[in-house]
């Protein structure tokens, strides 16, 4: 299984011949949008009215239970962060006995009842670049509550990005870790079973 990061909240999870992508962005960010044919495209934030819906093949927006070719996705509404103009959600993704949790554009530590729904998380994606999302101190606190095996940060400062984000080094200091830096993260379940909140930073 391989995880690639393209910047901001956009990841690809590739397992066998299956591709899942999250939160694709536009070139207005200053970054190059990925050109990938995905079996599933997840959106953690969608402005209303929707330009895509769950009726579109492979598109998942918002709460609900979804399954495609053995890949299970559960979406949970962020009620405190959803408005009349925007839907915000978080997801768990189960692929090849690995549970991913995707926290999208989270701005505050969620209610404990929502954290319980995430279950036992193997790989956690969460914003690590500070405002306007979860601040870095709260992100570190949230990680201690979830206790994932691997943390993959999102929404932090990288070259060419036109949006102001904090540097990943400050987040690593909050965690008290030296980041393990990869161009992409390739692993099997057995490779991460003994890990405890390992910080994996992916390059673009």
mmCIF file of C-alpha atoms in Angstrom:
data_model
loop_
_atom_site.group_PDB
_atom_site.id
_atom_site.type_symbol
_atom_site.label_atom_id
_atom_site.label_comp_id
_atom_site.label_asym_id
_atom_site.label_seq_id
_atom_site.Cartn_x
_atom_site.Cartn_y
_atom_site.Cartn_z
ATOM 1 C CA UNK A 1 0.000 0.000 0.000
ATOM 2 C CA UNK A 2 1.292 3.470 -0.904
ATOM 3 C CA UNK A 3 0.327 6.955 0.272
ATOM 4 C CA UNK A 4 1.255 10.032 -1.791
ATOM 5 C CA UNK A 5 0.702 13.648 -0.790
ATOM 6 C CA UNK A 6 0.173 16.431 -3.339
ATOM 7 C CA UNK A 7 -0.138 19.361 -0.930
ATOM 8 C CA UNK A 8 -2.855 20.819 1.303
ATOM 9 C CA UNK A 9 -5.371 18.063 2.119
ATOM 10 C CA UNK A 10 -4.880 16.044 -1.055
ATOM 11 C CA UNK A 11 -3.661 12.459 -0.717
ATOM 12 C CA UNK A 12 -3.762 9.329 -2.776
ATOM 13 C CA UNK A 13 -4.058 5.941 -1.089
ATOM 14 C CA UNK A 14 -3.153 3.197 -3.537
ATOM 15 C CA UNK A 15 -3.728 -0.479 -2.792
ATOM 16 C CA UNK A 16 -3.351 -3.109 -5.522
ATOM 17 C CA UNK A 17 -5.256 -1.617 -8.468
ATOM 18 C CA UNK A 18 -7.440 0.651 -6.300
ATOM 19 C CA UNK A 19 -6.952 4.423 -5.994
ATOM 20 C CA UNK A 20 -8.596 6.725 -3.454
ATOM 21 C CA UNK A 21 -7.950 10.466 -3.495
ATOM 22 C CA UNK A 22 -8.953 13.125 -0.978
ATOM 23 C CA UNK A 23 -9.721 16.811 -1.419
ATOM 24 C CA UNK A 24 -8.288 17.595 -4.864
ATOM 25 C CA UNK A 25 -7.399 21.298 -5.223
ATOM 26 C CA UNK A 26 -7.129 23.860 -8.015
ATOM 27 C CA UNK A 27 -4.010 25.480 -9.464
ATOM 28 C CA UNK A 28 -5.032 28.705 -7.672
ATOM 29 C CA UNK A 29 -3.186 27.296 -4.651
ATOM 30 C CA UNK A 30 0.076 27.647 -6.576
ATOM 31 C CA UNK A 31 0.475 23.864 -6.594
ATOM 32 C CA UNK A 32 0.039 21.435 -9.473
ATOM 33 C CA UNK A 33 -3.224 19.496 -9.145
ATOM 34 C CA UNK A 34 -2.831 15.715 -9.394
ATOM 35 C CA UNK A 35 -4.087 14.031 -12.548
ATOM 36 C CA UNK A 36 -5.157 10.653 -11.302
ATOM 37 C CA UNK A 37 -8.049 8.419 -12.226
ATOM 38 C CA UNK A 38 -9.525 7.616 -8.826
ATOM 39 C CA UNK A 39 -11.994 4.915 -7.888
ATOM 40 C CA UNK A 40 -13.111 7.023 -4.906
ATOM 41 C CA UNK A 41 -12.788 10.783 -4.419
ATOM 42 C CA UNK A 42 -13.486 12.056 -0.895
ATOM 43 C CA UNK A 43 -14.351 15.628 0.001
ATOM 44 C CA UNK A 44 -13.982 16.716 3.628
ATOM 45 C CA UNK A 45 -15.295 20.184 2.776
ATOM 46 C CA UNK A 46 -17.816 21.179 0.138
ATOM 47 C CA UNK A 47 -19.410 24.557 -0.359
ATOM 48 C CA UNK A 48 -23.125 24.720 -1.050
ATOM 49 C CA UNK A 49 -24.733 24.339 -3.493
ATOM 50 C CA UNK A 50 -22.801 21.160 -4.320
ATOM 51 C CA UNK A 51 -20.996 20.951 -7.657
ATOM 52 C CA UNK A 52 -20.615 17.174 -7.153
ATOM 53 C CA UNK A 53 -22.869 14.792 -5.255
ATOM 54 C CA UNK A 54 -22.826 11.242 -3.924
ATOM 55 C CA UNK A 55 -24.796 10.295 -7.048
ATOM 56 C CA UNK A 56 -21.667 10.925 -9.116
ATOM 57 C CA UNK A 57 -19.701 7.660 -9.551
ATOM 58 C CA UNK A 58 -16.985 7.332 -6.924
ATOM 59 C CA UNK A 59 -17.697 10.678 -5.218
ATOM 60 C CA UNK A 60 -18.197 10.706 -1.442
ATOM 61 C CA UNK A 61 -19.360 13.824 0.384
ATOM 62 C CA UNK A 62 -20.494 13.862 3.989
ATOM 63 C CA UNK A 63 -21.795 11.379 6.493
ATOM 64 C CA UNK A 64 -22.795 7.847 5.613
ATOM 65 C CA UNK A 65 -21.450 4.357 5.023
ATOM 66 C CA UNK A 66 -19.941 3.527 1.654
ATOM 67 C CA UNK A 67 -18.236 0.493 0.138
ATOM 68 C CA UNK A 68 -16.538 -0.182 -3.177
ATOM 69 C CA UNK A 69 -14.557 -3.283 -4.106
ATOM 70 C CA UNK A 70 -13.865 -4.177 -0.509
ATOM 71 C CA UNK A 71 -12.868 -0.646 0.553
ATOM 72 C CA UNK A 72 -15.097 0.690 3.336
ATOM 73 C CA UNK A 73 -15.559 4.393 4.010
ATOM 74 C CA UNK A 74 -17.498 5.899 6.912
ATOM 75 C CA UNK A 75 -18.241 9.605 6.862
ATOM 76 C CA UNK A 76 -19.085 11.604 9.981
ATOM 77 C CA UNK A 77 -20.485 15.126 9.996
ATOM 78 C CA UNK A 78 -18.605 17.855 11.840
ATOM 79 C CA UNK A 79 -21.791 19.448 13.099
ATOM 80 C CA UNK A 80 -20.035 22.235 14.988
ATOM 81 C CA UNK A 81 -18.137 23.231 11.827
ATOM 82 C CA UNK A 82 -20.905 22.781 9.243
ATOM 83 C CA UNK A 83 -22.847 25.891 8.210
ATOM 84 C CA UNK A 84 -25.596 26.816 5.772
ATOM 85 C CA UNK A 85 -22.822 27.480 3.245
ATOM 86 C CA UNK A 86 -20.416 24.585 3.860
ATOM 87 C CA UNK A 87 -20.472 20.862 4.668
ATOM 88 C CA UNK A 88 -17.495 19.599 6.696
ATOM 89 C CA UNK A 89 -16.848 15.925 7.392
ATOM 90 C CA UNK A 90 -14.236 13.476 8.643
ATOM 91 C CA UNK A 91 -13.792 9.899 7.443
ATOM 92 C CA UNK A 92 -12.467 6.494 8.327
ATOM 93 C CA UNK A 93 -11.199 4.395 5.440
ATOM 94 C CA UNK A 94 -10.571 0.661 5.759
ATOM 95 C CA UNK A 95 -8.279 -0.853 3.123
ATOM 96 C CA UNK A 96 -6.437 -4.176 3.408
ATOM 97 C CA UNK A 97 -6.987 -4.340 7.181
ATOM 98 C CA UNK A 98 -5.541 -0.835 7.691
ATOM 99 C CA UNK A 99 -7.718 1.917 9.147
ATOM 100 C CA UNK A 100 -7.058 5.464 8.005
ATOM 101 C CA UNK A 101 -8.714 8.479 9.643
ATOM 102 C CA UNK A 102 -8.949 11.644 7.556
ATOM 103 C CA UNK A 103 -9.713 14.765 9.592
ATOM 104 C CA UNK A 104 -9.786 17.225 6.694
ATOM 105 C CA UNK A 105 -10.018 20.920 7.580
ATOM 106 C CA UNK A 106 -10.654 20.395 11.268
ATOM 107 C CA UNK A 107 -10.528 23.638 13.280
ATOM 108 C CA UNK A 108 -11.058 22.376 16.847
ATOM 109 C CA UNK A 109 -10.744 19.183 18.867
ATOM 110 C CA UNK A 110 -13.929 17.189 18.170
ATOM 111 C CA UNK A 111 -16.395 15.932 20.733
ATOM 112 C CA UNK A 112 -15.279 12.662 22.414
ATOM 113 C CA UNK A 113 -18.276 10.857 20.919
ATOM 114 C CA UNK A 114 -16.916 11.517 17.437
ATOM 115 C CA UNK A 115 -13.439 10.352 18.406
ATOM 116 C CA UNK A 116 -14.974 7.099 19.652
ATOM 117 C CA UNK A 117 -16.475 6.539 16.202
ATOM 118 C CA UNK A 118 -13.023 6.658 14.622
ATOM 119 C CA UNK A 119 -12.107 3.442 16.419
ATOM 120 C CA UNK A 120 -8.546 2.103 16.437
ATOM 121 C CA UNK A 121 -6.698 4.277 13.931
ATOM 122 C CA UNK A 122 -3.595 3.009 12.165
ATOM 123 C CA UNK A 123 -2.825 6.067 10.025
ATOM 124 C CA UNK A 124 -4.085 9.550 10.918
ATOM 125 C CA UNK A 125 -4.199 12.491 8.502
ATOM 126 C CA UNK A 126 -4.707 15.832 10.257
ATOM 127 C CA UNK A 127 -3.977 19.528 9.615
ATOM 128 C CA UNK A 128 -0.632 20.551 11.091
ATOM 129 C CA UNK A 129 -0.022 24.034 9.703
ATOM 130 C CA UNK A 130 -2.085 26.021 12.194
ATOM 131 C CA UNK A 131 -4.632 28.722 11.370
ATOM 132 C CA UNK A 132 -7.282 28.712 10.021
ATOM 133 C CA UNK A 133 -7.359 25.053 11.037
ATOM 134 C CA UNK A 134 -6.530 23.248 14.265
ATOM 135 C CA UNK A 135 -3.616 24.983 16.003
ATOM 136 C CA UNK A 136 -0.462 22.934 16.370
ATOM 137 C CA UNK A 137 -0.737 22.529 20.138
ATOM 138 C CA UNK A 138 -4.306 21.224 19.881
ATOM 139 C CA UNK A 139 -3.269 18.943 17.021
ATOM 140 C CA UNK A 140 -0.633 17.385 19.277
ATOM 141 C CA UNK A 141 -3.226 16.990 22.053
ATOM 142 C CA UNK A 142 -5.654 15.332 19.654
ATOM 143 C CA UNK A 143 -3.007 12.852 18.530
ATOM 144 C CA UNK A 144 -2.513 11.768 22.144
ATOM 145 C CA UNK A 145 -6.257 11.148 22.411
ATOM 146 C CA UNK A 146 -6.507 9.113 19.192
ATOM 147 C CA UNK A 147 -3.173 7.267 19.578
ATOM 148 C CA UNK A 148 -2.624 6.328 15.924
ATOM 149 C CA UNK A 149 0.336 4.241 14.853
ATOM 150 C CA UNK A 150 1.318 6.735 12.144
ATOM 151 C CA UNK A 151 0.627 10.470 11.781
ATOM 152 C CA UNK A 152 0.728 12.038 8.318
ATOM 153 C CA UNK A 153 0.336 15.837 8.555
ATOM 154 C CA UNK A 154 -1.574 18.003 6.078
ATOM 155 C CA UNK A 155 -2.004 21.713 5.336
ATOM 156 C CA UNK A 156 1.508 22.920 6.199
ATOM 157 C CA UNK A 157 3.951 25.259 4.483
ATOM 158 C CA UNK A 158 5.639 23.966 1.317
ATOM 159 C CA UNK A 159 7.351 25.635 -1.669
ATOM 160 C CA UNK A 160 5.063 27.256 -4.288
ATOM 161 C CA UNK A 161 2.016 27.225 -2.002
ATOM 162 C CA UNK A 162 0.338 30.646 -2.193
ATOM 163 C CA UNK A 163 -1.607 30.146 1.048
ATOM 164 C CA UNK A 164 -0.018 31.048 4.390
ATOM 165 C CA UNK A 165 0.677 27.975 6.523
ATOM 166 C CA UNK A 166 2.971 27.271 9.476
ATOM 167 C CA UNK A 167 6.169 25.258 9.080
ATOM 168 C CA UNK A 168 6.041 21.542 9.860
ATOM 169 C CA UNK A 169 9.075 21.835 12.152
ATOM 170 C CA UNK A 170 7.029 23.657 14.794
ATOM 171 C CA UNK A 171 4.500 20.823 14.750
ATOM 172 C CA UNK A 172 7.251 18.230 15.115
ATOM 173 C CA UNK A 173 8.537 20.131 18.148
ATOM 174 C CA UNK A 174 5.051 20.050 19.701
ATOM 175 C CA UNK A 175 5.091 16.275 19.308
ATOM 176 C CA UNK A 176 8.665 16.005 20.514
ATOM 177 C CA UNK A 177 9.583 14.026 17.416
ATOM 178 C CA UNK A 178 11.987 14.174 14.529
ATOM 179 C CA UNK A 179 9.903 13.660 11.380
ATOM 180 C CA UNK A 180 10.522 10.635 9.198
ATOM 181 C CA UNK A 181 10.566 12.201 5.724
ATOM 182 C CA UNK A 182 9.543 10.274 2.609
ATOM 183 C CA UNK A 183 8.650 11.102 -0.971
ATOM 184 C CA UNK A 184 5.874 8.534 -0.547
ATOM 185 C CA UNK A 185 4.958 6.121 2.236
ATOM 186 C CA UNK A 186 4.822 2.466 1.215
ATOM 187 C CA UNK A 187 3.955 -0.087 3.875
ATOM 188 C CA UNK A 188 2.021 -3.175 4.893
ATOM 189 C CA UNK A 189 -0.037 -3.651 8.042
ATOM 190 C CA UNK A 190 2.732 -5.700 9.659
ATOM 191 C CA UNK A 191 5.217 -2.837 9.122
ATOM 192 C CA UNK A 192 3.311 -0.442 11.382
ATOM 193 C CA UNK A 193 1.815 -2.734 14.029
ATOM 194 C CA UNK A 194 4.513 -1.951 16.609
ATOM 195 C CA UNK A 195 4.671 1.805 15.933
ATOM 196 C CA UNK A 196 3.392 4.414 18.386
ATOM 197 C CA UNK A 197 2.430 7.810 16.910
ATOM 198 C CA UNK A 198 5.278 7.910 14.405
ATOM 199 C CA UNK A 199 5.409 11.218 12.488
ATOM 200 C CA UNK A 200 5.755 10.599 8.748
ATOM 201 C CA UNK A 201 6.137 13.728 6.600
ATOM 202 C CA UNK A 202 5.618 13.335 2.873
ATOM 203 C CA UNK A 203 7.196 15.483 0.190
ATOM 204 C CA UNK A 204 5.552 16.948 -2.895
#
